[in-house]
Amino acid sequence: MALNILIVDDSRITRTSIQHIISMVDLEIGQILEAENGQEALKVLTEADVDLVLADLNMPKMGGAEMIRHMKSSEATKSIPVVVVSTESRTTRIKNLLAEGVKEYLHKPFTPEEFRQIIQTLWNKQTPELGDLLTKAMAEALETMAFLTVIPMEDDLPVPEKTIVAEIGFSGAKSGKIQIIAGLDFCKILAENIGALEKADKQAACDALKEFSNVTCGLFLPMVVSSTADMFDITVPKIKSCSNSSQWEEFVADCSSDTLNIEGHAIATRLILKD
Amino acid sequence: MKAKDFSGIRNNGPLPNPQEMEMPEDFSDLLDDYVESTNSSLDELEQVTLAYEAANDREGNAVTIRRIIHKIKGESAMVGIDEMSDFCHQAEFAFEELTEDKRPDMLLRFKDWTCTALHNLAERI
């Protein structure tokens, strides 16, 4: 989808600089529209299809904050994401704007990479409904097969609170490797799934994981791997075919905070790409 | 390199030499436009400052003054003249900290320093 972007800034130099930065990002850009202040921007928004607004705050006639309030009060414009681009250093003001519906904030000057990350964040946030996602996931699942491998463990090493316990290697439409960082609860679930244990205590979990360490266990995980440049999203839908499928959902309960949390079923924390 | 100290604008203290302002590393095509735009902003700043000093619509003129300094700060940052952006940042602080009667002198000092720096910059483009 080509993005139509509206740049709102009273400085022509800044508008030109932002255009230049946008042109350096590997994105499909449609129209770049410009406005010198909030009033002009609102007029442009009634005349053109705009996907994203990049707005300064301090402008004559109508500043960015007032423009955003107008946008949020109109059915036609309230869903258009606004990114504030400013040298504003008052964090309270930025927080207030974010609370009022501003999606992101870019500090001037910003780099093409920062802009790209904002775009990626915004469009990831606008992920389709769960049903749509699962439909898409199942459609693409056939193209991506994943195998789970338990990392070798030292004999005398008990299952620690947080460690890398397994990897999921996947291949198909995308290929790569995810490392799973988890604690004891996750290990118990893993052991129950792999070892067909009814209920694993800590020792049983340790024993099972050691037994299966460094073995490709062949658990089939339909997943969708979507990528933009160096960032990946991993989507793991519910696995109906797994005998203990409900337990997979529990994985999320024991994930570390930097987990790629997709659809609440996330189990990956770090992705290592294959060449 | 140690960042230059522009805090003198807040207490009538010493300022760095305006003729030694760092050029942007990435020599921007926009520098000519930047100099022209900033000079225009400084002319406007001078007029508004004089009106402010004469106590004409102080509230409205204060808004305009803040906007002008903020605009110069933003444009300086976008073309990579970080020192000017820092200077504007300190001037913004100064404007909020100083009493109404002391603001005009600070603003005119800001304007003179910036004019000299720009003149020097224009000669090096």
mmCIF file of C-alpha atoms in Angstrom:
data_model
loop_
_atom_site.group_PDB
_atom_site.id
_atom_site.type_symbol
_atom_site.label_atom_id
_atom_site.label_comp_id
_atom_site.label_asym_id
_atom_site.label_seq_id
_atom_site.Cartn_x
_atom_site.Cartn_y
_atom_site.Cartn_z
ATOM 1 C CA MET A 1 0.000 0.000 0.000
ATOM 2 C CA ALA A 2 1.474 3.352 -1.017
ATOM 3 C CA LEU A 3 1.254 5.833 1.840
ATOM 4 C CA ASN A 4 -0.059 9.322 1.280
ATOM 5 C CA ILE A 5 1.644 11.548 3.816
ATOM 6 C CA LEU A 6 0.714 15.071 4.880
ATOM 7 C CA ILE A 7 3.543 17.163 6.346
ATOM 8 C CA VAL A 8 2.339 20.058 8.475
ATOM 9 C CA ASP A 9 5.012 22.581 9.401
ATOM 10 C CA ASP A 10 5.325 26.341 8.998
ATOM 11 C CA SER A 11 8.939 25.981 7.908
ATOM 12 C CA ARG A 12 9.492 25.206 4.256
ATOM 13 C CA ILE A 13 13.009 24.059 5.112
ATOM 14 C CA THR A 14 11.668 21.563 7.600
ATOM 15 C CA ARG A 15 9.031 20.291 5.182
ATOM 16 C CA THR A 16 11.697 19.825 2.512
ATOM 17 C CA SER A 17 14.037 18.107 4.981
ATOM 18 C CA ILE A 18 11.298 15.721 6.075
ATOM 19 C CA GLN A 19 10.511 14.894 2.446
ATOM 20 C CA HIS A 20 14.178 14.185 1.897
ATOM 21 C CA ILE A 21 14.287 11.865 4.913
ATOM 22 C CA ILE A 22 11.142 10.048 3.765
ATOM 23 C CA SER A 23 12.667 9.552 0.329
ATOM 24 C CA MET A 24 15.625 7.772 1.952
ATOM 25 C CA VAL A 25 13.392 5.131 3.536
ATOM 26 C CA ASP A 26 12.570 2.005 1.639
ATOM 27 C CA LEU A 27 8.824 2.481 1.737
ATOM 28 C CA GLU A 28 6.163 2.696 -0.877
ATOM 29 C CA ILE A 29 5.202 6.352 -0.739
ATOM 30 C CA GLY A 30 2.298 7.769 -2.711
ATOM 31 C CA GLN A 31 1.624 11.475 -2.492
ATOM 32 C CA ILE A 32 3.496 13.841 -0.196
ATOM 33 C CA LEU A 33 1.221 16.741 0.691
ATOM 34 C CA GLU A 34 2.174 19.875 2.586
ATOM 35 C CA ALA A 35 0.464 22.412 4.804
ATOM 36 C CA GLU A 36 1.914 25.427 6.614
ATOM 37 C CA ASN A 37 -0.337 25.243 9.640
ATOM 38 C CA GLY A 38 -3.222 23.372 11.225
ATOM 39 C CA GLN A 39 -5.903 25.271 9.327
ATOM 40 C CA GLU A 40 -4.366 24.440 5.974
ATOM 41 C CA ALA A 41 -3.898 20.842 7.042
ATOM 42 C CA LEU A 42 -7.571 20.400 7.934
ATOM 43 C CA LYS A 43 -8.482 21.753 4.501
ATOM 44 C CA VAL A 44 -6.092 19.330 2.794
ATOM 45 C CA LEU A 45 -7.595 16.468 4.785
ATOM 46 C CA THR A 46 -11.037 17.217 3.367
ATOM 47 C CA GLU A 47 -9.702 17.162 -0.181
ATOM 48 C CA ALA A 48 -7.235 14.287 -0.267
ATOM 49 C CA ASP A 49 -6.842 10.743 0.978
ATOM 50 C CA VAL A 50 -4.179 10.928 3.668
ATOM 51 C CA ASP A 51 -2.785 7.862 5.459
ATOM 52 C CA LEU A 52 -0.443 9.622 7.844
ATOM 53 C CA VAL A 53 0.003 13.146 9.200
ATOM 54 C CA LEU A 54 3.396 14.403 10.352
ATOM 55 C CA ALA A 55 2.728 17.566 12.323
ATOM 56 C CA ASP A 56 4.734 20.236 14.064
ATOM 57 C CA LEU A 57 3.263 21.745 17.225
ATOM 58 C CA ASN A 58 4.211 25.395 17.151
ATOM 59 C CA MET A 59 2.703 26.993 14.083
ATOM 60 C CA PRO A 60 0.936 30.287 13.401
ATOM 61 C CA LYS A 61 -2.864 30.467 12.901
ATOM 62 C CA MET A 62 -3.460 26.962 14.198
ATOM 63 C CA GLY A 63 -0.879 24.871 16.062
ATOM 64 C CA GLY A 64 -0.495 21.119 15.993
ATOM 65 C CA ALA A 65 -2.352 20.404 19.243
ATOM 66 C CA GLU A 66 -5.474 22.284 18.129
ATOM 67 C CA MET A 67 -5.334 20.642 14.712
ATOM 68 C CA ILE A 68 -5.185 17.213 16.358
ATOM 69 C CA ARG A 69 -8.224 18.025 18.507
ATOM 70 C CA HIS A 70 -10.157 19.021 15.369
ATOM 71 C CA MET A 71 -9.080 15.829 13.637
ATOM 72 C CA LYS A 72 -10.127 13.655 16.579
ATOM 73 C CA SER A 73 -13.562 15.277 16.723
ATOM 74 C CA SER A 74 -14.346 14.518 13.099
ATOM 75 C CA GLU A 75 -15.507 11.095 11.918
ATOM 76 C CA ALA A 76 -13.673 11.597 8.634
ATOM 77 C CA THR A 77 -10.273 12.268 10.169
ATOM 78 C CA LYS A 78 -10.237 10.778 13.656
ATOM 79 C CA SER A 79 -8.670 7.500 12.571
ATOM 80 C CA ILE A 80 -5.831 9.045 10.593
ATOM 81 C CA PRO A 81 -2.631 8.495 12.590
ATOM 82 C CA VAL A 82 -0.772 11.642 13.606
ATOM 83 C CA VAL A 83 2.926 11.688 14.415
ATOM 84 C CA VAL A 84 4.179 14.831 16.106
ATOM 85 C CA VAL A 85 7.501 16.050 14.722
ATOM 86 C CA SER A 86 8.955 18.724 16.939
ATOM 87 C CA THR A 87 11.864 19.967 18.975
ATOM 88 C CA GLU A 88 9.476 20.141 21.905
ATOM 89 C CA SER A 89 11.355 19.200 25.054
ATOM 90 C CA ARG A 90 8.513 19.361 27.584
ATOM 91 C CA THR A 91 7.762 15.730 28.224
ATOM 92 C CA THR A 92 4.490 16.549 29.959
ATOM 93 C CA ARG A 93 3.181 18.177 26.815
ATOM 94 C CA ILE A 94 4.236 15.191 24.728
ATOM 95 C CA LYS A 95 2.584 12.795 27.172
ATOM 96 C CA ASN A 96 -0.626 14.820 27.043
ATOM 97 C CA LEU A 97 -0.618 14.716 23.261
ATOM 98 C CA LEU A 98 -0.056 10.978 23.252
ATOM 99 C CA ALA A 99 -2.990 10.662 25.643
ATOM 100 C CA GLU A 100 -5.112 12.726 23.260
ATOM 101 C CA GLY A 101 -4.572 10.320 20.407
ATOM 102 C CA VAL A 102 -1.215 11.231 18.893
ATOM 103 C CA LYS A 103 0.332 7.959 17.802
ATOM 104 C CA GLU A 104 4.026 8.675 18.029
ATOM 105 C CA TYR A 105 6.550 11.452 18.564
ATOM 106 C CA LEU A 106 9.634 12.175 16.487
ATOM 107 C CA HIS A 107 12.203 14.620 17.770
ATOM 108 C CA LYS A 108 13.786 16.939 15.208
ATOM 109 C CA PRO A 109 16.073 16.054 13.618
ATOM 110 C CA PHE A 110 15.202 12.428 13.041
ATOM 111 C CA THR A 111 16.867 9.787 10.952
ATOM 112 C CA PRO A 112 15.370 7.728 8.118
ATOM 113 C CA GLU A 113 15.691 4.681 10.388
ATOM 114 C CA GLU A 114 13.660 6.348 13.145
ATOM 115 C CA PHE A 115 10.979 7.228 10.616
ATOM 116 C CA ARG A 116 10.907 3.699 9.286
ATOM 117 C CA GLN A 117 10.481 2.305 12.784
ATOM 118 C CA ILE A 118 7.582 4.651 13.444
ATOM 119 C CA ILE A 119 5.848 3.513 10.277
ATOM 120 C CA GLN A 120 6.432 -0.079 11.203
ATOM 121 C CA THR A 121 5.109 0.440 14.717
ATOM 122 C CA LEU A 122 2.015 2.246 13.487
ATOM 123 C CA TRP A 123 1.078 -0.310 10.910
ATOM 124 C CA ASN A 124 1.778 -3.202 13.215
ATOM 125 C CA LYS A 125 -0.556 -1.614 15.755
ATOM 126 C CA GLN A 126 -3.225 -1.617 13.132
ATOM 127 C CA THR A 127 -3.138 -5.374 12.960
ATOM 128 C CA PRO A 128 -6.363 -6.874 11.694
ATOM 129 C CA GLU A 129 -8.891 -8.557 13.975
ATOM 130 C CA LEU A 130 -8.007 -11.929 15.515
ATOM 131 C CA GLY A 131 -10.291 -13.799 13.144
ATOM 132 C CA ASP A 132 -8.660 -12.225 10.105
ATOM 133 C CA LEU A 133 -5.265 -12.917 11.509
ATOM 134 C CA LEU A 134 -6.007 -16.576 12.161
ATOM 135 C CA THR A 135 -7.461 -16.998 8.702
ATOM 136 C CA LYS A 136 -4.342 -15.495 7.255
ATOM 137 C CA ALA A 137 -2.208 -17.560 9.591
ATOM 138 C CA MET A 138 -3.810 -20.819 8.568
ATOM 139 C CA ALA A 139 -3.531 -19.891 4.900
ATOM 140 C CA GLU A 140 0.149 -19.259 5.254
ATOM 141 C CA ALA A 141 0.832 -22.018 7.748
ATOM 142 C CA LEU A 142 1.120 -24.558 5.003
ATOM 143 C CA GLU A 143 4.096 -22.678 3.703
ATOM 144 C CA THR A 144 5.988 -22.588 6.961
ATOM 145 C CA MET A 145 6.990 -25.651 8.912
ATOM 146 C CA ALA A 146 8.641 -25.287 12.269
ATOM 147 C CA PHE A 147 10.566 -27.742 14.405
ATOM 148 C CA LEU A 148 11.358 -27.333 18.030
ATOM 149 C CA THR A 149 14.759 -28.216 19.409
ATOM 150 C CA VAL A 150 15.605 -28.289 23.073
ATOM 151 C CA ILE A 151 18.932 -26.691 23.877
ATOM 152 C CA PRO A 152 21.502 -29.064 25.430
ATOM 153 C CA MET A 153 21.586 -28.695 29.178
ATOM 154 C CA GLU A 154 24.390 -29.407 31.584
ATOM 155 C CA ASP A 155 23.764 -32.450 33.768
ATOM 156 C CA ASP A 156 24.128 -30.570 36.986
ATOM 157 C CA LEU A 157 22.203 -27.517 35.876
ATOM 158 C CA PRO A 158 18.709 -27.291 37.256
ATOM 159 C CA VAL A 159 16.128 -25.460 35.228
ATOM 160 C CA PRO A 160 16.879 -21.861 36.069
ATOM 161 C CA GLU A 161 14.376 -19.053 36.355
ATOM 162 C CA LYS A 162 15.111 -17.607 32.955
ATOM 163 C CA THR A 163 17.279 -19.178 30.342
ATOM 164 C CA ILE A 164 17.331 -20.148 26.740
ATOM 165 C CA VAL A 165 15.688 -23.550 26.799
ATOM 166 C CA ALA A 166 14.762 -24.211 23.241
ATOM 167 C CA GLU A 167 14.836 -23.041 19.688
ATOM 168 C CA ILE A 168 12.262 -23.137 17.004
ATOM 169 C CA GLY A 169 13.715 -23.398 13.576
ATOM 170 C CA PHE A 170 11.332 -22.752 10.744
ATOM 171 C CA SER A 171 11.460 -22.884 7.003
ATOM 172 C CA GLY A 172 9.105 -22.274 4.162
ATOM 173 C CA ALA A 173 7.945 -18.893 2.949
ATOM 174 C CA LYS A 174 10.319 -17.504 5.580
ATOM 175 C CA SER A 175 13.139 -19.230 7.324
ATOM 176 C CA GLY A 176 14.980 -18.547 10.533
ATOM 177 C CA LYS A 177 15.405 -19.537 14.129
ATOM 178 C CA ILE A 178 13.780 -18.328 17.324
ATOM 179 C CA GLN A 179 15.313 -18.755 20.740
ATOM 180 C CA ILE A 180 12.906 -19.344 23.573
ATOM 181 C CA ILE A 181 13.772 -17.808 26.880
ATOM 182 C CA ALA A 182 11.624 -19.086 29.677
ATOM 183 C CA GLY A 183 11.466 -20.317 33.239
ATOM 184 C CA LEU A 184 10.341 -23.418 35.047
ATOM 185 C CA ASP A 185 6.638 -23.253 34.193
ATOM 186 C CA PHE A 186 7.417 -23.087 30.525
ATOM 187 C CA CYS A 187 9.819 -25.993 30.882
ATOM 188 C CA LYS A 188 7.139 -28.104 32.539
ATOM 189 C CA ILE A 189 4.727 -27.424 29.691
ATOM 190 C CA LEU A 190 7.437 -28.134 27.170
ATOM 191 C CA ALA A 191 8.299 -31.408 28.896
ATOM 192 C CA GLU A 192 4.652 -32.428 29.035
ATOM 193 C CA ASN A 193 4.223 -31.746 25.337
ATOM 194 C CA ILE A 194 7.404 -33.391 24.203
ATOM 195 C CA GLY A 195 7.548 -36.199 26.695
ATOM 196 C CA ALA A 196 3.814 -36.882 26.799
ATOM 197 C CA LEU A 197 3.970 -36.529 30.563
ATOM 198 C CA GLU A 198 0.672 -35.996 32.261
ATOM 199 C CA LYS A 199 1.986 -33.596 34.827
ATOM 200 C CA ALA A 200 5.636 -32.804 35.136
ATOM 201 C CA ASP A 201 7.136 -31.631 38.370
ATOM 202 C CA LYS A 202 10.400 -29.748 38.374
ATOM 203 C CA GLN A 203 12.602 -32.853 38.373
ATOM 204 C CA ALA A 204 10.544 -34.561 35.676
ATOM 205 C CA ALA A 205 10.703 -31.433 33.560
ATOM 206 C CA CYS A 206 14.472 -31.267 33.942
ATOM 207 C CA ASP A 207 14.876 -34.925 33.103
ATOM 208 C CA ALA A 208 12.605 -34.698 30.076
ATOM 209 C CA LEU A 209 14.328 -31.639 28.705
ATOM 210 C CA LYS A 210 17.739 -33.236 29.166
ATOM 211 C CA GLU A 211 16.544 -36.358 27.443
ATOM 212 C CA PHE A 212 15.287 -34.442 24.495
ATOM 213 C CA SER A 213 18.017 -31.881 24.388
ATOM 214 C CA ASN A 214 19.506 -31.201 21.010
ATOM 215 C CA VAL A 215 16.923 -33.371 19.328
ATOM 216 C CA THR A 216 14.619 -32.069 16.689
ATOM 217 C CA CYS A 217 11.342 -33.039 18.220
ATOM 218 C CA GLY A 218 9.139 -32.406 15.253
ATOM 219 C CA LEU A 219 6.410 -30.483 16.945
ATOM 220 C CA PHE A 220 4.493 -28.903 14.147
ATOM 221 C CA LEU A 221 3.846 -25.234 14.692
ATOM 222 C CA PRO A 222 1.895 -23.473 11.991
ATOM 223 C CA MET A 223 3.089 -19.913 12.114
ATOM 224 C CA VAL A 224 3.159 -16.769 10.104
ATOM 225 C CA VAL A 225 6.415 -14.944 9.824
ATOM 226 C CA SER A 226 6.148 -11.503 8.366
ATOM 227 C CA SER A 227 9.123 -9.267 8.002
ATOM 228 C CA THR A 228 10.140 -5.758 7.190
ATOM 229 C CA ALA A 229 13.879 -5.249 6.874
ATOM 230 C CA ASP A 230 15.496 -6.557 10.056
ATOM 231 C CA MET A 231 12.365 -6.837 12.210
ATOM 232 C CA PHE A 232 10.170 -9.903 12.349
ATOM 233 C CA ASP A 233 6.746 -10.658 13.668
ATOM 234 C CA ILE A 234 6.002 -14.206 14.626
ATOM 235 C CA THR A 235 2.395 -15.242 14.756
ATOM 236 C CA VAL A 236 1.540 -18.556 16.313
ATOM 237 C CA PRO A 237 -2.171 -19.298 16.136
ATOM 238 C CA LYS A 238 -3.896 -21.901 18.283
ATOM 239 C CA ILE A 239 -2.681 -25.346 17.463
ATOM 240 C CA LYS A 240 -5.647 -27.656 17.211
ATOM 241 C CA SER A 241 -3.608 -30.651 16.193
ATOM 242 C CA CYS A 242 -1.366 -30.662 19.220
ATOM 243 C CA SER A 243 -2.487 -33.111 21.870
ATOM 244 C CA ASN A 244 -1.966 -30.593 24.624
ATOM 245 C CA SER A 245 -2.909 -27.612 22.546
ATOM 246 C CA SER A 246 -4.425 -25.628 25.358
ATOM 247 C CA GLN A 247 -1.127 -25.662 27.146
ATOM 248 C CA TRP A 248 0.605 -23.870 24.354
ATOM 249 C CA GLU A 249 -1.443 -20.869 25.228
ATOM 250 C CA GLU A 250 0.116 -20.898 28.656
ATOM 251 C CA PHE A 251 3.512 -20.232 27.220
ATOM 252 C CA VAL A 252 2.820 -16.570 27.209
ATOM 253 C CA ALA A 253 2.441 -16.598 30.963
ATOM 254 C CA ASP A 254 6.072 -17.354 31.392
ATOM 255 C CA CYS A 255 7.638 -15.239 28.695
ATOM 256 C CA SER A 256 10.109 -12.540 29.465
ATOM 257 C CA SER A 257 9.208 -8.913 28.901
ATOM 258 C CA ASP A 258 11.096 -8.605 25.665
ATOM 259 C CA THR A 259 9.114 -11.363 24.087
ATOM 260 C CA LEU A 260 7.742 -10.785 20.660
ATOM 261 C CA ASN A 261 4.213 -10.847 21.894
ATOM 262 C CA ILE A 262 1.986 -11.664 19.010
ATOM 263 C CA GLU A 263 -1.600 -12.657 19.591
ATOM 264 C CA GLY A 264 -0.881 -13.628 23.158
ATOM 265 C CA HIS A 265 0.650 -16.876 22.035
ATOM 266 C CA ALA A 266 4.119 -15.563 21.674
ATOM 267 C CA ILE A 267 6.960 -17.764 22.626
ATOM 268 C CA ALA A 268 9.843 -16.125 20.890
ATOM 269 C CA THR A 269 12.187 -13.623 22.333
ATOM 270 C CA ARG A 270 14.847 -13.284 19.753
ATOM 271 C CA LEU A 271 15.022 -14.175 16.150
ATOM 272 C CA ILE A 272 18.178 -15.270 14.413
ATOM 273 C CA LEU A 273 17.948 -15.054 10.686
ATOM 274 C CA LYS A 274 19.402 -17.555 8.371
ATOM 275 C CA ASP A 275 21.414 -16.192 5.485
ATOM 276 C CA MET B 1 34.316 17.458 21.084
ATOM 277 C CA LYS B 2 32.965 19.269 24.123
ATOM 278 C CA ALA B 3 29.599 20.913 23.519
ATOM 279 C CA LYS B 4 29.691 24.693 23.635
ATOM 280 C CA ASP B 5 28.043 26.410 26.552
ATOM 281 C CA PHE B 6 25.265 28.773 25.526
ATOM 282 C CA SER B 7 23.809 29.199 28.987
ATOM 283 C CA GLY B 8 25.236 32.744 29.127
ATOM 284 C CA ILE B 9 22.142 33.908 27.275
ATOM 285 C CA ARG B 10 20.153 33.128 30.422
ATOM 286 C CA ASN B 11 22.182 35.294 32.810
ATOM 287 C CA ASN B 12 23.883 37.840 30.547
ATOM 288 C CA GLY B 13 27.038 35.751 30.800
ATOM 289 C CA PRO B 14 29.660 35.074 28.136
ATOM 290 C CA LEU B 15 28.715 33.319 24.890
ATOM 291 C CA PRO B 16 30.882 31.346 22.489
ATOM 292 C CA ASN B 17 32.347 33.190 19.531
ATOM 293 C CA PRO B 18 29.602 33.335 16.859
ATOM 294 C CA GLN B 19 32.252 33.239 14.144
ATOM 295 C CA GLU B 20 33.306 29.771 15.204
ATOM 296 C CA MET B 21 30.010 28.018 14.749
ATOM 297 C CA GLU B 22 30.371 24.449 13.513
ATOM 298 C CA MET B 23 29.207 23.733 9.987
ATOM 299 C CA PRO B 24 26.999 20.669 9.575
ATOM 300 C CA GLU B 25 28.864 17.482 8.788
ATOM 301 C CA ASP B 26 26.511 16.663 5.987
ATOM 302 C CA PHE B 27 26.723 19.859 3.993
ATOM 303 C CA SER B 28 23.098 20.429 3.309
ATOM 304 C CA ASP B 29 21.728 21.747 0.047
ATOM 305 C CA LEU B 30 19.315 23.714 2.163
ATOM 306 C CA LEU B 31 21.868 25.991 3.814
ATOM 307 C CA ASP B 32 21.190 28.949 1.514
ATOM 308 C CA ASP B 33 17.499 28.655 2.227
ATOM 309 C CA TYR B 34 18.241 28.227 5.916
ATOM 310 C CA VAL B 35 20.265 31.438 6.106
ATOM 311 C CA GLU B 36 17.573 33.351 4.229
ATOM 312 C CA SER B 37 14.761 31.933 6.338
ATOM 313 C CA THR B 38 16.549 32.522 9.640
ATOM 314 C CA ASN B 39 17.461 36.090 8.721
ATOM 315 C CA SER B 40 13.810 36.684 7.922
ATOM 316 C CA SER B 41 12.814 35.189 11.267
ATOM 317 C CA LEU B 42 15.332 37.392 13.070
ATOM 318 C CA ASP B 43 13.943 40.521 11.396
ATOM 319 C CA GLU B 44 10.503 39.512 12.602
ATOM 320 C CA LEU B 45 11.880 38.751 16.054
ATOM 321 C CA GLU B 46 13.395 42.216 16.310
ATOM 322 C CA GLN B 47 10.107 43.902 15.378
ATOM 323 C CA VAL B 48 8.084 41.806 17.779
ATOM 324 C CA THR B 49 10.631 42.343 20.557
ATOM 325 C CA LEU B 50 10.382 46.103 20.150
ATOM 326 C CA ALA B 51 6.610 45.863 20.293
ATOM 327 C CA TYR B 52 6.904 43.662 23.372
ATOM 328 C CA GLU B 53 9.259 46.172 24.991
ATOM 329 C CA ALA B 54 6.741 48.920 24.325
ATOM 330 C CA ALA B 55 4.213 46.808 26.214
ATOM 331 C CA ASN B 56 1.995 46.345 23.155
ATOM 332 C CA ASP B 57 -0.057 43.130 23.411
ATOM 333 C CA ARG B 58 2.582 41.433 25.516
ATOM 334 C CA GLU B 59 0.745 38.135 25.675
ATOM 335 C CA GLY B 60 0.264 37.896 21.925
ATOM 336 C CA ASN B 61 3.802 39.017 21.187
ATOM 337 C CA ALA B 62 5.204 36.504 23.690
ATOM 338 C CA VAL B 63 3.464 33.730 21.757
ATOM 339 C CA THR B 64 4.996 34.997 18.517
ATOM 340 C CA ILE B 65 8.453 35.286 20.092
ATOM 341 C CA ARG B 66 8.284 31.712 21.367
ATOM 342 C CA ARG B 67 7.180 30.521 17.935
ATOM 343 C CA ILE B 68 10.008 32.339 16.131
ATOM 344 C CA ILE B 69 12.730 30.980 18.411
ATOM 345 C CA HIS B 70 11.200 27.529 18.180
ATOM 346 C CA LYS B 71 11.124 27.751 14.396
ATOM 347 C CA ILE B 72 14.805 28.740 14.208
ATOM 348 C CA LYS B 73 15.597 25.909 16.604
ATOM 349 C CA GLY B 74 13.703 23.375 14.494
ATOM 350 C CA GLU B 75 15.192 24.515 11.189
ATOM 351 C CA SER B 76 18.702 24.534 12.671
ATOM 352 C CA ALA B 77 18.237 20.989 13.900
ATOM 353 C CA MET B 78 16.878 19.802 10.558
ATOM 354 C CA VAL B 79 19.847 21.175 8.563
ATOM 355 C CA GLY B 80 22.321 19.865 11.131
ATOM 356 C CA ILE B 81 23.474 23.116 12.779
ATOM 357 C CA ASP B 82 23.256 21.697 16.255
ATOM 358 C CA GLU B 83 25.003 24.598 17.977
ATOM 359 C CA MET B 84 22.371 27.028 16.785
ATOM 360 C CA SER B 85 19.675 24.647 17.881
ATOM 361 C CA ASP B 86 21.304 24.454 21.346
ATOM 362 C CA PHE B 87 21.542 28.236 21.486
ATOM 363 C CA CYS B 88 17.830 28.561 20.693
ATOM 364 C CA HIS B 89 17.076 25.990 23.361
ATOM 365 C CA GLN B 90 18.872 28.098 25.956
ATOM 366 C CA ALA B 91 17.104 31.231 24.675
ATOM 367 C CA GLU B 92 13.771 29.457 25.170
ATOM 368 C CA PHE B 93 14.749 28.744 28.764
ATOM 369 C CA ALA B 94 15.907 32.332 29.222
ATOM 370 C CA PHE B 95 12.633 33.731 27.932
ATOM 371 C CA GLU B 96 10.678 31.708 30.473
ATOM 372 C CA GLU B 97 13.045 32.462 33.341
ATOM 373 C CA LEU B 98 13.503 36.205 32.925
ATOM 374 C CA THR B 99 11.125 38.859 34.091
ATOM 375 C CA GLU B 100 9.224 40.790 31.430
ATOM 376 C CA ASP B 101 11.478 43.843 31.643
ATOM 377 C CA LYS B 102 14.644 41.805 31.088
ATOM 378 C CA ARG B 103 13.384 39.753 28.170
ATOM 379 C CA PRO B 104 13.895 42.369 25.404
ATOM 380 C CA ASP B 105 17.636 42.760 26.115
ATOM 381 C CA MET B 106 18.073 39.007 26.059
ATOM 382 C CA LEU B 107 16.145 38.713 22.805
ATOM 383 C CA LEU B 108 18.136 41.457 21.095
ATOM 384 C CA ARG B 109 21.356 39.833 22.270
ATOM 385 C CA PHE B 110 20.106 36.522 20.888
ATOM 386 C CA LYS B 111 19.272 38.216 17.601
ATOM 387 C CA ASP B 112 22.676 39.955 17.309
ATOM 388 C CA TRP B 113 24.622 36.783 18.102
ATOM 389 C CA THR B 114 22.602 34.759 15.626
ATOM 390 C CA CYS B 115 22.935 37.412 12.893
ATOM 391 C CA THR B 116 26.713 37.374 13.271
ATOM 392 C CA ALA B 117 26.831 33.587 13.242
ATOM 393 C CA LEU B 118 24.652 33.436 10.142
ATOM 394 C CA HIS B 119 26.714 36.068 8.349
ATOM 395 C CA ASN B 120 29.813 34.041 9.022
ATOM 396 C CA LEU B 121 28.075 30.853 7.951
ATOM 397 C CA ALA B 122 26.895 32.457 4.698
ATOM 398 C CA GLU B 123 30.466 33.410 3.857
ATOM 399 C CA ARG B 124 31.583 29.814 4.273
ATOM 400 C CA ILE B 125 28.864 28.242 2.113
#
